[in-house]
C-alpha positions as a Python dict, from the first residue, in 0.01 Angstrom:
ca = {
    (1, 'A'): (0, 0, 0),
    (2, 'E'): (222, 236, 80),
    (3, 'H'): (555, 147, -215),
    (4, 'Q'): (559, 122, -600),
    (5, 'H'): (509, -211, -788),
    (6, 'A'): (395, -320, -1063),
    (7, 'R'): (68, -545, -1126),
    (8, 'Y'): (6, -805, -1461),
    (9, 'N'): (-344, -742, -1657),
    (10, 'P'): (-395, -1120, -1809),
    (11, 'L'): (-711, -988, -2034),
    (12, 'R'): (-437, -713, -2195),
    (13, 'D'): (-172, -892, -2120),
    (14, 'D'): (14, -596, -2038),
    (15, 'W'): (107, -409, -1702),
    (16, 'V'): (-11, -106, -1459),
    (17, 'L'): (244, 107, -1208),
    (18, 'V'): (80, 146, -901),
    (19, 'S'): (235, 473, -714),
    (20, 'A'): (-19, 474, -416),
    (21, 'H'): (190, 718, -189),
    (22, 'R'): (128, 1005, -453),
    (23, 'V'): (-216, 1092, -373),
    (24, 'K'): (-57, 1239, -82),
    (25, 'R'): (32, 1529, -337),
    (26, 'P'): (-91, 1876, -355),
    (27, 'W'): (-303, 1879, -650),
    (28, 'Q'): (-181, 2235, -835),
    (29, 'G'): (-366, 2110, -1197),
    (30, 'Q'): (-682, 2156, -1365),
    (31, 'V'): (-974, 2110, -1146),
    (32, 'E'): (-1340, 2013, -1349),
    (33, 'K'): (-1629, 2154, -1294),
    (34, 'P'): (-1894, 1982, -1130),
    (35, 'P'): (-2186, 1820, -1343),
    (36, 'P'): (-2531, 2105, -1369),
    (37, 'E'): (-2781, 1980, -1082),
    (38, 'D'): (-3016, 2179, -1324),
    (39, 'V'): (-3112, 1979, -1644),
    (40, 'P'): (-3479, 1969, -1725),
    (41, 'R'): (-3684, 1667, -1809),
    (42, 'W'): (-3802, 1835, -2137),
    (43, 'D'): (-3610, 2018, -2367),
    (44, 'P'): (-3707, 2086, -2698),
    (45, 'N'): (-3359, 2176, -2825),
    (46, 'N'): (-3193, 1880, -2731),
    (47, 'P'): (-3185, 1650, -3023),
    (48, 'L'): (-3289, 1296, -2741),
    (49, 'C'): (-3588, 1412, -2586),
    (50, 'P'): (-3896, 1302, -2757),
    (51, 'G'): (-4135, 1521, -3016),
    (52, 'A'): (-3734, 1711, -3063),
    (53, 'T'): (-3599, 1768, -3420),
    (54, 'R'): (-3242, 1578, -3489),
    (55, 'A'): (-3005, 1780, -3720),
    (56, 'N'): (-3131, 1561, -4003),
    (57, 'G'): (-3429, 1690, -3936),
    (58, 'E'): (-3604, 1383, -3799),
    (59, 'V'): (-3858, 1408, -3533),
    (60, 'N'): (-3833, 1177, -3208),
    (61, 'P'): (-4155, 980, -3172),
    (62, 'Q'): (-4324, 979, -2748),
    (63, 'Y'): (-4133, 765, -2655),
    (64, 'E'): (-4192, 646, -2329),
    (65, 'G'): (-3944, 412, -2217),
    (66, 'T'): (-3602, 273, -2418),
    (67, 'F'): (-3565, 477, -2796),
    (68, 'V'): (-3342, 369, -3093),
    (69, 'F'): (-3213, 491, -3353),
    (70, 'P'): (-2948, 521, -3611),
    (71, 'N'): (-2666, 741, -3528),
    (72, 'D'): (-2745, 1082, -3708),
    (73, 'F'): (-2334, 1169, -3735),
    (74, 'P'): (-2235, 726, -3807),
    (75, 'A'): (-1853, 689, -3752),
    (76, 'L'): (-1934, 352, -3920),
    (77, 'Q'): (-2232, 278, -4238),
    (78, 'P'): (-2251, -24, -4407),
    (79, 'D'): (-2170, 93, -4815),
    (80, 'A'): (-1858, 216, -4730),
    (81, 'P'): (-1610, 194, -5083),
    (82, 'E'): (-1294, -67, -5058),
    (83, 'P'): (-1004, 159, -4987),
    (84, 'G'): (-712, 95, -5271),
    (85, 'D'): (-368, -171, -5266),
    (86, 'S'): (-124, -70, -5043),
    (87, 'D'): (248, -25, -5306),
    (88, 'H'): (469, -74, -4879),
    (89, 'P'): (403, -320, -4632),
    (90, 'L'): (367, 5, -4387),
    (91, 'F'): (41, 217, -4535),
    (92, 'R'): (-195, -45, -4465),
    (93, 'A'): (-541, -26, -4532),
    (94, 'A'): (-835, -210, -4428),
    (95, 'A'): (-1256, -163, -4518),
    (96, 'A'): (-1382, -13, -4245),
    (97, 'R'): (-1772, -87, -4224),
    (98, 'G'): (-2088, -87, -4022),
    (99, 'V'): (-2346, 79, -3830),
    (100, 'C'): (-2422, 295, -3508),
    (101, 'K'): (-2729, 340, -3323),
    (102, 'V'): (-2811, 561, -3021),
    (103, 'M'): (-3043, 422, -2768),
    (104, 'C'): (-3221, 677, -2525),
    (105, 'F'): (-3300, 460, -2193),
    (106, 'H'): (-3540, 717, -2114),
    (107, 'P'): (-3745, 1008, -2225),
    (108, 'W'): (-3673, 1180, -1915),
    (109, 'S'): (-3372, 1415, -1937),
    (110, 'D'): (-3286, 1485, -1527),
    (111, 'L'): (-3292, 1108, -1447),
    (112, 'T'): (-2966, 904, -1469),
    (113, 'L'): (-2911, 530, -1482),
    (114, 'P'): (-2870, 483, -1053),
    (115, 'L'): (-3198, 689, -1034),
    (116, 'M'): (-3445, 479, -1262),
    (117, 'S'): (-3604, 222, -1144),
    (118, 'L'): (-3547, -110, -1127),
    (119, 'A'): (-3843, -193, -1379),
    (120, 'E'): (-3650, 77, -1573),
    (121, 'I'): (-3305, -104, -1528),
    (122, 'R'): (-3410, -428, -1685),
    (123, 'A'): (-3621, -237, -1987),
    (124, 'V'): (-3215, -82, -2040),
    (125, 'I'): (-3064, -402, -2035),
    (126, 'D'): (-3275, -637, -2245),
    (127, 'A'): (-3294, -302, -2511),
    (128, 'W'): (-2927, -403, -2498),
    (129, 'A'): (-2937, -804, -2554),
    (130, 'E'): (-3182, -738, -2828),
    (131, 'L'): (-2924, -456, -3033),
    (132, 'A'): (-2659, -733, -2950),
    (133, 'A'): (-2815, -1039, -3066),
    (134, 'E'): (-3025, -797, -3424),
    (135, 'L'): (-2650, -670, -3580),
    (136, 'G'): (-2476, -986, -3422),
    (137, 'A'): (-2599, -1171, -3637),
    (138, 'S'): (-2495, -1017, -3936),
    (139, 'Y'): (-2171, -798, -3714),
    (140, 'P'): (-1854, -1022, -3585),
    (141, 'W'): (-1870, -763, -3320),
    (142, 'V'): (-2145, -552, -3112),
    (143, 'Q'): (-1975, -269, -2900),
    (144, 'I'): (-2198, -128, -2636),
    (145, 'F'): (-2096, 129, -2483),
    (146, 'E'): (-2207, 445, -2197),
    (147, 'N'): (-1966, 790, -2177),
    (148, 'K'): (-2158, 968, -1939),
    (149, 'G'): (-2002, 1321, -1788),
    (150, 'A'): (-1867, 1583, -2028),
    (151, 'V'): (-1530, 1494, -1906),
    (152, 'M'): (-1574, 1196, -2071),
    (153, 'G'): (-1721, 1387, -2375),
    (154, 'C'): (-2095, 1320, -2373),
    (155, 'S'): (-2208, 1641, -2468),
    (156, 'N'): (-2594, 1559, -2445),
    (157, 'P'): (-2690, 1556, -2032),
    (158, 'H'): (-2972, 1300, -2166),
    (159, 'P'): (-2958, 930, -2018),
    (160, 'H'): (-2852, 708, -2342),
    (161, 'C'): (-2577, 483, -2451),
    (162, 'Q'): (-2448, 429, -2826),
    (163, 'V'): (-2364, 54, -2989),
    (164, 'W'): (-2139, 45, -3280),
    (165, 'A'): (-2150, -296, -3466),
    (166, 'S'): (-1791, -328, -3724),
    (167, 'S'): (-1741, -535, -4003),
    (168, 'F'): (-1443, -625, -3797),
    (169, 'L'): (-1266, -721, -3450),
    (170, 'P'): (-1160, -356, -3266),
    (171, 'N'): (-811, -348, -3080),
    (172, 'E'): (-954, -441, -2719),
    (173, 'A'): (-1188, -700, -2875),
    (174, 'C'): (-895, -892, -3074),
    (175, 'L'): (-638, -805, -2714),
    (176, 'E'): (-915, -1000, -2531),
    (177, 'D'): (-956, -1252, -2770),
    (178, 'R'): (-665, -1421, -2772),
    (179, 'T'): (-559, -1423, -2414),
    (180, 'Q'): (-905, -1589, -2288),
    (181, 'R'): (-840, -1798, -2582),
    (182, 'Q'): (-443, -1852, -2369),
    (183, 'H'): (-575, -1873, -2059),
    (184, 'L'): (-831, -2196, -2144),
    (185, 'S'): (-615, -2360, -2336),
    (186, 'Q'): (-365, -2361, -2017),
    (187, 'H'): (-516, -2388, -1737),
    (188, 'G'): (-877, -2554, -1863),
    (189, 'V'): (-1160, -2242, -1723),
    (190, 'P'): (-1153, -1970, -1867),
    (191, 'M'): (-1050, -1659, -1716),
    (192, 'L'): (-1288, -1462, -1568),
    (193, 'L'): (-1474, -1713, -1417),
    (194, 'E'): (-1172, -1852, -1311),
    (195, 'Y'): (-1159, -1455, -1149),
    (196, 'A'): (-1408, -1406, -1059),
    (197, 'E'): (-1455, -1706, -802),
    (198, 'Q'): (-1134, -1584, -734),
    (199, 'E'): (-1259, -1237, -584),
    (200, 'A'): (-1505, -1371, -513),
    (201, 'H'): (-1297, -1562, -196),
    (202, 'R'): (-1028, -1321, -68),
    (203, 'K'): (-1315, -1024, -71),
    (204, 'E'): (-1076, -764, -37),
    (205, 'R'): (-1102, -576, -370),
    (206, 'L'): (-1532, -656, -408),
    (207, 'V'): (-1782, -391, -402),
    (208, 'V'): (-2125, -551, -466),
    (209, 'E'): (-2274, -910, -493),
    (210, 'N'): (-2510, -1119, -564),
    (211, 'M'): (-2630, -1477, -616),
    (212, 'D'): (-2573, -1389, -1013),
    (213, 'W'): (-2351, -1141, -1047),
    (214, 'L'): (-2019, -980, -841),
    (215, 'V'): (-1862, -595, -908),
    (216, 'V'): (-1474, -525, -819),
    (217, 'V'): (-1206, -322, -858),
    (218, 'P'): (-999, -600, -1095),
    (219, 'Y'): (-657, -631, -956),
    (220, 'W'): (-513, -434, -1154),
    (221, 'A'): (-725, -165, -1257),
    (222, 'T'): (-574, 131, -1426),
    (223, 'W'): (-840, 414, -1376),
    (224, 'P'): (-875, 483, -1014),
    (225, 'Y'): (-1192, 382, -937),
    (226, 'Q'): (-1245, 82, -1205),
    (227, 'T'): (-1486, -126, -1111),
    (228, 'L'): (-1532, -504, -1364),
    (229, 'L'): (-1876, -620, -1306),
    (230, 'L'): (-1898, -1016, -1410),
    (231, 'P'): (-2112, -1320, -1365),
    (232, 'R'): (-2098, -1598, -1141),
    (233, 'R'): (-2181, -1835, -1452),
    (234, 'H'): (-1999, -1947, -1764),
    (235, 'V'): (-2173, -1686, -2003),
    (236, 'C'): (-2043, -1532, -2352),
    (237, 'R'): (-2268, -1305, -2473),
    (238, 'L'): (-2540, -1085, -2332),
    (239, 'Q'): (-2825, -1191, -2533),
    (240, 'D'): (-2759, -1559, -2348),
    (241, 'L'): (-2862, -1439, -2036),
    (242, 'H'): (-3214, -1569, -1791),
    (243, 'D'): (-3470, -1361, -1702),
    (244, 'G'): (-3361, -1398, -1377),
    (245, 'E'): (-2967, -1310, -1420),
    (246, 'R'): (-3079, -963, -1603),
    (247, 'D'): (-3336, -895, -1286),
    (248, 'S'): (-3050, -920, -1065),
    (249, 'L'): (-2845, -835, -1284),
    (250, 'A'): (-3086, -418, -1322),
    (251, 'S'): (-3028, -395, -907),
    (252, 'I'): (-2610, -522, -892),
    (253, 'M'): (-2566, -179, -1124),
    (254, 'Q'): (-2806, 45, -1015),
    (255, 'R'): (-2600, -119, -630),
    (256, 'L'): (-2275, 49, -859),
    (257, 'L'): (-2419, 350, -917),
    (258, 'I'): (-2533, 468, -664),
    (259, 'K'): (-2220, 409, -511),
    (260, 'Y'): (-2002, 563, -794),
    (261, 'D'): (-2256, 883, -713),
    (262, 'N'): (-2222, 913, -313),
    (263, 'L'): (-1872, 890, -339),
    (264, 'F'): (-1817, 1237, -401),
    (265, 'E'): (-2172, 1316, -387),
    (266, 'V'): (-2165, 1476, -755),
    (267, 'S'): (-2373, 1269, -1105),
    (268, 'F'): (-1962, 1059, -1162),
    (269, 'P'): (-1889, 1001, -1433),
    (270, 'Y'): (-1766, 725, -1627),
    (271, 'S'): (-1726, 503, -1985),
    (272, 'M'): (-1797, 181, -1992),
    (273, 'G'): (-1883, -64, -2253),
    (274, 'W'): (-2012, -486, -2272),
    (275, 'H'): (-1709, -693, -2393),
    (276, 'G'): (-1892, -1084, -2501),
    (277, 'A'): (-1763, -1373, -2711),
    (278, 'P'): (-1797, -1232, -3092),
    (279, 'T'): (-2089, -1276, -3294),
    (280, 'G'): (-2148, -1298, -3633),
    (281, 'T'): (-1943, -1527, -3814),
    (282, 'Y'): (-1830, -1680, -3517),
    (283, 'L'): (-2151, -1751, -3389),
    (284, 'E'): (-2076, -2127, -3541),
    (285, 'K'): (-1755, -2090, -3361),
    (286, 'D'): (-1596, -2257, -3035),
    (287, 'C'): (-1589, -1934, -2812),
    (288, 'G'): (-1585, -2133, -2474),
    (289, 'H'): (-1346, -1872, -2401),
    (290, 'W'): (-1495, -1577, -2372),
    (291, 'Q'): (-1716, -1457, -2088),
    (292, 'L'): (-1866, -1174, -2070),
    (293, 'H'): (-1822, -842, -1891),
    (294, 'A'): (-1844, -472, -1907),
    (295, 'H'): (-1554, -252, -1741),
    (296, 'Y'): (-1681, 121, -1595),
    (297, 'Y'): (-1403, 350, -1669),
    (298, 'P'): (-1455, 664, -1429),
    (299, 'P'): (-1184, 914, -1398),
    (300, 'L'): (-1256, 1078, -1126),
    (301, 'L'): (-914, 1096, -798),
    (302, 'R'): (-940, 1330, -532),
    (303, 'S'): (-1277, 1460, -585),
    (304, 'A'): (-1585, 1529, -779),
    (305, 'T'): (-1384, 1818, -933),
    (306, 'V'): (-970, 1669, -960),
    (307, 'R'): (-955, 1363, -1297),
    (308, 'K'): (-663, 1116, -1361),
    (309, 'F'): (-539, 1226, -1636),
    (310, 'M'): (-356, 976, -1849),
    (311, 'V'): (-119, 1204, -2031),
    (312, 'G'): (344, 1200, -1951),
    (313, 'Y'): (427, 814, -1823),
    (314, 'E'): (113, 707, -1922),
    (315, 'M'): (117, 805, -2276),
    (316, 'L'): (464, 744, -2354),
    (317, 'A'): (550, 383, -2104),
    (318, 'Q'): (254, 252, -1942),
    (319, 'A'): (-8, 316, -1726),
    (320, 'Q'): (-4, 448, -1341),
    (321, 'R'): (-263, 512, -1136),
    (322, 'D'): (-270, 665, -780),
    (323, 'I'): (-443, 469, -543),
    (324, 'T'): (-419, 99, -489),
    (325, 'P'): (-733, -98, -591),
    (326, 'E'): (-768, -244, -292),
    (327, 'Q'): (-819, 79, -67),
    (328, 'A'): (-1067, 211, -420),
    (329, 'A'): (-1317, -131, -336),
    (330, 'E'): (-1261, -32, 76),
    (331, 'R'): (-1321, 343, -33),
    (332, 'L'): (-1642, 251, -275),
    (333, 'R'): (-1823, -120, -103),
    (334, 'S'): (-1826, 200, 272),
    (335, 'L'): (-2054, 340, 27),
    (336, 'P'): (-2475, 397, 69),
    (337, 'E'): (-2718, 188, -125),
    (338, 'V'): (-2945, 488, -128),
    (339, 'H'): (-2839, 823, -370),
    (340, 'Y'): (-2788, 1087, -178),
    (341, 'K'): (-3018, 1276, -415),
    (342, 'H'): (-3306, 1043, -233),
    (343, 'R'): (-3154, 1080, 121),
    (344, 'A'): (-3106, 1428, 127),
    (345, 'K'): (-3496, 1438, 82),
}
């Protein structure tokens, strides 16, 4: 807890430098603005609101639950042409096709997932699974991700996520595919299934758990309060979850996100995303080395206004963190599971 050391991340096959003593240094760097607390519930100028007009002229329906629509400014399109042939191995290009969608979690702009009901969170999970199955029928990778908070690049306060389906396996997917395949081959058990069993037994990095799921600050965490959401049974894809597991997933997500908000009593920013076995043509292959999981990457370190920057050494050498994962887990674990806004009332 006091002396620097390096920890190995078997999922990414890399290392992180842990320097817990550095959190004691005074901070004179950038201070972030807290997120606004006065977000209007409905704003006709907000393109994600029911009945609002988006940039392309489309008018949103008066939706009352989740709402999925094509991204008006997609990073991937299904009909992109093939790039030209390369004349040198140092100048290679490859085709990149796909579709991008936006999914609104709720019609109200002033709600976030931790403030939604369990039934509303369950509806989000069902919509995720439906999209994963629908797009996964054609595309090998379906990336569901949520950027929450302006500090994570979210330009709209309305509760929403994005879903990008690609004709290729992205870098992180390729990396996790390789490491999980190697672990199963060498040890005879899926890596993250074994890891979940170990963390459930050790307890020191455990944040919350229930009969189907557990959340830990991983042993190799990079971001200060990074967490990993894991199922207890072997399951490869989001769409493979049964009803009971989806209900318990809604519960454990709500508990984790309430703790996040309670940490600094602010709507806690993060980037999160689901990783599961590839789809498309991979549906016909053995993907038993994969274990479904979700990553949460929050940037805040010391307070609601001081974040961890990944610059300098992190960009040029390797990742580095200023508190141990055990310290982060203990702090999160000790937080109440009633949202601070509800306690105030």
